[in-house]
Amino acid sequence: MSGYSLLIEGVSKTYRGSTRPAVDNLDLEVRPGEIFGFLGPNGAGKTTTIKMIVGLLRPDRGRITLDGCDITKDPIRAKGQIGYVPDNPDLYDRLTGIEYLNLIADVFGVPQAERKRRVHDLMDMFELGGAITDIIQSYSHGMKQKLALMGALLHDPRLFILDEPMVGLDPRASHLFKELMRKHCDRGNTVFFSTHILEVAERLCDRVGIINRGRLIACGTIEELRSLHRTDESLEDIFLELTGATTKPETNGPGLTTDREGR
Amino acid sequence: MSQIGAARFRALLWKEIREHRWPAAGVAIILILLAVAIPPLYPFLTGMIKNIQFEEQLRQLPWQLRGQLEATIGSFEGYAYSNWFKNLYQLGMILVLLIGAPLVASELAFGTIDFLASKPVTHGEIIGAKLAAGAILIAGVLILPDITLWISCLAWGETINLATILTGSIPLYLGFVLALEAAAILSMTIGDSWKAAGVLIGISLILGIPGWIPGYRKFSIFSYMDAAPIWMQGIFPWSAILGLLLGILVLFIIALRLFEIRDF
């Protein structure tokens, strides 16, 4: 056991045909029982990092271990601990909702009695009961997102990884989902998710990591980031400052704004 | 494969069969209808051919068509072979394209490959389940109409051995599995179902060209799928079968290797 749920050590990845690394020498530790928010602007390397964690991409360098298990050396055992929801929940349209869940349960080896109970609980939680026997093709984007979340939670994963999980969820489902993430962590499991919604990260995460141009530029609790930057500003302001985006506009007069360079 | 590995493989296999069942069912229905129609049409067709002054026109036909017509007139076995296997071959290849071309490309196009590859299954299990599902569906599509043909023959008073019909389908089946693997490899490397199907059709046409040149038929890969030795001469084509099995093994290893080294 490494003592960490997720340990990323010196991981780099450059896509074929590109000279710039998508992820550059990334080191990151995510502890058991915490909700970790992974933030960054578009193209910062969030999805590439997540795809490497879940074994979809192989790192060019470095090592990723889940509960001490190397994802490249023992992918089956490592993936068995993960529940993953990609940014766009592309499901098998020709299967029904329940067939999809049964497929996942079979792949993860969830026993029949346990799967029945979990499917029932998750259906209640996400209010998908009426549509569970319909083919997925007939689902709305939000329903697909709910089904993908149900599928990712069905085997009670040690590490729950989500790429932009709030997109497509209605406010009620979004609220339920946040509660669920907290409960999941309270049982000693870990949640790692990327998001653009900084308010959610600020409210929900125990710690956040900010990635920009493939490099981790900040990591810690919101309070730690604030004290590091000697500010009481929101996570959004810290994020904008760290990622080099236009900072909070300063009004020079009616209708006039400046950025840091005073332009 | 461990017990858990076997359960995972079964789950993937089931999913693949569910995904591809409709094209298989469509082709199976067409073949079953054909199997039902072949025996009752025999007296009608042979009667029509014999009643017209055909000898002269027959000599002017290309040798491939002449052979087929002569076989048709000659005996019911020849007629049934000619009309059954030619259609089985063509419709089977269409099924191979329908199943094989989107086998991996559709997962890439719809993003579902992320779902599969992030689960605790090996890449070998994924591609193995895909190919096994395709092979099972193709087998089903061949066996059901074969049995239908046998029943239909019995109903119209013609006797053809069921074992001959089924054995005759073996080289054809192995050829389809080989083509399915080729389609899967193209589907994986090209990443587009339509383009993969187009390339496979192109390759098939090129490989089939020697079959149309007198004396060069043995250089056509499709000549090894022919059921004629079994139907017409009662000879089991061992060398063709072994050649096809070897080809299946080689393409399976290539497909496995290509899929294992692939990033998603």
PDB file of C-alpha atoms in Angstrom, chain A residues 69-193:
ATOM      1  CA  CYS A  69      -1.314  -1.053  -7.849  1.00  0.00           C
ATOM      2  CA  ASP A  70       0.437   0.139 -11.026  1.00  0.00           C
ATOM      3  CA  ILE A  71      -2.110   0.837 -13.784  1.00  0.00           C
ATOM      4  CA  THR A  72       0.290  -0.170 -16.576  1.00  0.00           C
ATOM      5  CA  LYS A  73       1.720  -3.245 -14.853  1.00  0.00           C
ATOM      6  CA  ASP A  74      -1.499  -4.684 -13.433  1.00  0.00           C
ATOM      7  CA  PRO A  75      -4.310  -2.922 -15.317  1.00  0.00           C
ATOM      8  CA  ILE A  76      -7.020  -5.459 -14.520  1.00  0.00           C
ATOM      9  CA  ARG A  77      -6.607  -5.171 -10.740  1.00  0.00           C
ATOM     10  CA  ALA A  78      -6.174  -1.397 -10.894  1.00  0.00           C
ATOM     11  CA  LYS A  79      -9.194  -0.852 -13.155  1.00  0.00           C
ATOM     12  CA  GLY A  80     -11.263  -3.070 -10.890  1.00  0.00           C
ATOM     13  CA  GLN A  81     -11.016  -0.363  -8.216  1.00  0.00           C
ATOM     14  CA  ILE A  82     -12.120   2.468 -10.496  1.00  0.00           C
ATOM     15  CA  GLY A  83     -15.528   3.866 -11.344  1.00  0.00           C
ATOM     16  CA  TYR A  84     -15.062   6.198 -14.307  1.00  0.00           C
ATOM     17  CA  VAL A  85     -17.464   8.601 -15.958  1.00  0.00           C
ATOM     18  CA  PRO A  86     -16.066  10.338 -19.061  1.00  0.00           C
ATOM     19  CA  ASP A  87     -16.934  13.927 -19.987  1.00  0.00           C
ATOM     20  CA  ASN A  88     -19.352  12.738 -22.658  1.00  0.00           C
ATOM     21  CA  PRO A  89     -21.294   9.669 -21.515  1.00  0.00           C
ATOM     22  CA  ASP A  90     -21.270   7.633 -24.719  1.00  0.00           C
ATOM     23  CA  LEU A  91     -23.249   4.514 -23.930  1.00  0.00           C
ATOM     24  CA  TYR A  92     -24.410   1.565 -25.984  1.00  0.00           C
ATOM     25  CA  ASP A  93     -27.555   2.928 -27.588  1.00  0.00           C
ATOM     26  CA  ARG A  94     -28.956  -0.479 -28.550  1.00  0.00           C
ATOM     27  CA  LEU A  95     -28.920  -1.810 -24.987  1.00  0.00           C
ATOM     28  CA  THR A  96     -31.601  -1.018 -22.435  1.00  0.00           C
ATOM     29  CA  GLY A  97     -30.624   0.771 -19.226  1.00  0.00           C
ATOM     30  CA  ILE A  98     -30.826  -2.408 -17.162  1.00  0.00           C
ATOM     31  CA  GLU A  99     -28.852  -4.400 -19.743  1.00  0.00           C
ATOM     32  CA  TYR A 100     -26.129  -1.765 -19.570  1.00  0.00           C
ATOM     33  CA  LEU A 101     -26.004  -1.972 -15.774  1.00  0.00           C
ATOM     34  CA  ASN A 102     -25.968  -5.778 -15.869  1.00  0.00           C
ATOM     35  CA  LEU A 103     -23.087  -5.680 -18.350  1.00  0.00           C
ATOM     36  CA  ILE A 104     -21.086  -3.524 -15.949  1.00  0.00           C
ATOM     37  CA  ALA A 105     -21.990  -5.725 -12.998  1.00  0.00           C
ATOM     38  CA  ASP A 106     -20.878  -8.806 -14.955  1.00  0.00           C
ATOM     39  CA  VAL A 107     -17.593  -7.189 -15.968  1.00  0.00           C
ATOM     40  CA  PHE A 108     -16.859  -6.183 -12.367  1.00  0.00           C
ATOM     41  CA  GLY A 109     -18.139  -9.495 -10.988  1.00  0.00           C
ATOM     42  CA  VAL A 110     -20.818  -7.986  -8.741  1.00  0.00           C
ATOM     43  CA  PRO A 111     -22.830 -10.866  -7.201  1.00  0.00           C
ATOM     44  CA  GLN A 112     -26.500 -11.117  -8.212  1.00  0.00           C
ATOM     45  CA  ALA A 113     -28.074 -10.280  -4.844  1.00  0.00           C
ATOM     46  CA  GLU A 114     -25.756  -7.333  -4.275  1.00  0.00           C
ATOM     47  CA  ARG A 115     -26.283  -5.984  -7.789  1.00  0.00           C
ATOM     48  CA  LYS A 116     -30.053  -6.153  -7.396  1.00  0.00           C
ATOM     49  CA  ARG A 117     -29.869  -4.108  -4.198  1.00  0.00           C
ATOM     50  CA  ARG A 118     -27.443  -1.565  -5.636  1.00  0.00           C
ATOM     51  CA  VAL A 119     -29.359  -1.125  -8.883  1.00  0.00           C
ATOM     52  CA  HIS A 120     -32.525  -0.569  -6.847  1.00  0.00           C
ATOM     53  CA  ASP A 121     -30.820   2.001  -4.591  1.00  0.00           C
ATOM     54  CA  LEU A 122     -29.213   3.842  -7.492  1.00  0.00           C
ATOM     55  CA  MET A 123     -32.463   3.871  -9.474  1.00  0.00           C
ATOM     56  CA  ASP A 124     -34.212   5.449  -6.515  1.00  0.00           C
ATOM     57  CA  MET A 125     -31.451   7.976  -6.037  1.00  0.00           C
ATOM     58  CA  PHE A 126     -31.287   9.081  -9.671  1.00  0.00           C
ATOM     59  CA  GLU A 127     -35.022   8.629 -10.310  1.00  0.00           C
ATOM     60  CA  LEU A 128     -34.459   6.572 -13.442  1.00  0.00           C
ATOM     61  CA  GLY A 129     -36.719   3.684 -12.447  1.00  0.00           C
ATOM     62  CA  GLY A 130     -39.368   4.150 -15.122  1.00  0.00           C
ATOM     63  CA  ALA A 131     -36.895   4.284 -17.984  1.00  0.00           C
ATOM     64  CA  ILE A 132     -34.523   1.535 -16.933  1.00  0.00           C
ATOM     65  CA  THR A 133     -36.035  -1.019 -19.321  1.00  0.00           C
ATOM     66  CA  ASP A 134     -36.087   1.413 -22.278  1.00  0.00           C
ATOM     67  CA  ILE A 135     -33.301   1.368 -24.841  1.00  0.00           C
ATOM     68  CA  ILE A 136     -30.613   3.945 -24.155  1.00  0.00           C
ATOM     69  CA  GLN A 137     -31.164   5.523 -27.576  1.00  0.00           C
ATOM     70  CA  SER A 138     -34.413   6.980 -26.229  1.00  0.00           C
ATOM     71  CA  TYR A 139     -32.689   8.666 -23.244  1.00  0.00           C
ATOM     72  CA  SER A 140     -32.022  12.406 -22.983  1.00  0.00           C
ATOM     73  CA  HIS A 141     -28.453  13.613 -22.384  1.00  0.00           C
ATOM     74  CA  GLY A 142     -29.198  14.048 -18.682  1.00  0.00           C
ATOM     75  CA  MET A 143     -30.647  10.539 -18.385  1.00  0.00           C
ATOM     76  CA  LYS A 144     -27.578   9.108 -20.109  1.00  0.00           C
ATOM     77  CA  GLN A 145     -25.398  11.020 -17.659  1.00  0.00           C
ATOM     78  CA  LYS A 146     -27.375   9.572 -14.741  1.00  0.00           C
ATOM     79  CA  LEU A 147     -27.086   6.056 -16.148  1.00  0.00           C
ATOM     80  CA  ALA A 148     -23.343   6.492 -16.644  1.00  0.00           C
ATOM     81  CA  LEU A 149     -23.029   7.619 -13.009  1.00  0.00           C
ATOM     82  CA  MET A 150     -25.099   4.649 -11.842  1.00  0.00           C
ATOM     83  CA  GLY A 151     -22.872   2.328 -13.850  1.00  0.00           C
ATOM     84  CA  ALA A 152     -19.735   3.838 -12.395  1.00  0.00           C
ATOM     85  CA  LEU A 153     -21.027   3.409  -8.831  1.00  0.00           C
ATOM     86  CA  LEU A 154     -22.509  -0.048  -9.232  1.00  0.00           C
ATOM     87  CA  HIS A 155     -19.430  -1.917  -8.033  1.00  0.00           C
ATOM     88  CA  ASP A 156     -18.780   0.548  -5.177  1.00  0.00           C
ATOM     89  CA  PRO A 157     -15.392   1.678  -6.510  1.00  0.00           C
ATOM     90  CA  ARG A 158     -12.511   2.636  -4.239  1.00  0.00           C
ATOM     91  CA  LEU A 159     -11.671   5.459  -6.618  1.00  0.00           C
ATOM     92  CA  PHE A 160     -14.448   7.374  -8.356  1.00  0.00           C
ATOM     93  CA  ILE A 161     -13.103   9.354 -11.324  1.00  0.00           C
ATOM     94  CA  LEU A 162     -15.250  11.838 -13.169  1.00  0.00           C
ATOM     95  CA  ASP A 163     -14.515  14.141 -16.062  1.00  0.00           C
ATOM     96  CA  GLU A 164     -16.847  17.147 -15.881  1.00  0.00           C
ATOM     97  CA  PRO A 165     -19.581  15.238 -14.008  1.00  0.00           C
ATOM     98  CA  MET A 166     -22.080  18.069 -13.550  1.00  0.00           C
ATOM     99  CA  VAL A 167     -22.632  18.719 -17.258  1.00  0.00           C
ATOM    100  CA  GLY A 168     -26.156  17.683 -18.265  1.00  0.00           C
ATOM    101  CA  LEU A 169     -27.467  17.039 -14.762  1.00  0.00           C
ATOM    102  CA  ASP A 170     -30.554  18.904 -13.632  1.00  0.00           C
ATOM    103  CA  PRO A 171     -30.208  20.898 -10.374  1.00  0.00           C
ATOM    104  CA  ARG A 172     -31.865  18.174  -8.298  1.00  0.00           C
ATOM    105  CA  ALA A 173     -29.691  15.389  -9.710  1.00  0.00           C
ATOM    106  CA  SER A 174     -26.655  17.617  -9.379  1.00  0.00           C
ATOM    107  CA  HIS A 175     -27.450  18.221  -5.706  1.00  0.00           C
ATOM    108  CA  LEU A 176     -28.030  14.511  -5.077  1.00  0.00           C
ATOM    109  CA  PHE A 177     -24.836  13.689  -6.847  1.00  0.00           C
ATOM    110  CA  LYS A 178     -22.793  16.047  -4.693  1.00  0.00           C
ATOM    111  CA  GLU A 179     -24.269  14.432  -1.580  1.00  0.00           C
ATOM    112  CA  LEU A 180     -23.456  11.043  -3.007  1.00  0.00           C
ATOM    113  CA  MET A 181     -19.828  12.022  -3.633  1.00  0.00           C
ATOM    114  CA  ARG A 182     -19.506  13.110  -0.017  1.00  0.00           C
ATOM    115  CA  LYS A 183     -21.105   9.900   1.274  1.00  0.00           C
ATOM    116  CA  HIS A 184     -18.851   7.842  -0.985  1.00  0.00           C
ATOM    117  CA  CYS A 185     -15.804   9.531   0.503  1.00  0.00           C
ATOM    118  CA  ASP A 186     -17.096   9.198   4.038  1.00  0.00           C
ATOM    119  CA  ARG A 187     -16.915   5.432   3.562  1.00  0.00           C
ATOM    120  CA  GLY A 188     -13.163   5.747   2.972  1.00  0.00           C
ATOM    121  CA  ASN A 189     -13.348   5.924  -0.801  1.00  0.00           C
ATOM    122  CA  THR A 190     -11.847   8.646  -2.951  1.00  0.00           C
ATOM    123  CA  VAL A 191     -13.363  10.965  -5.546  1.00  0.00           C
ATOM    124  CA  PHE A 192     -11.243  12.602  -8.229  1.00  0.00           C
ATOM    125  CA  PHE A 193     -13.048  14.876 -10.638  1.00  0.00           C
TER     126      PHE A 193
END
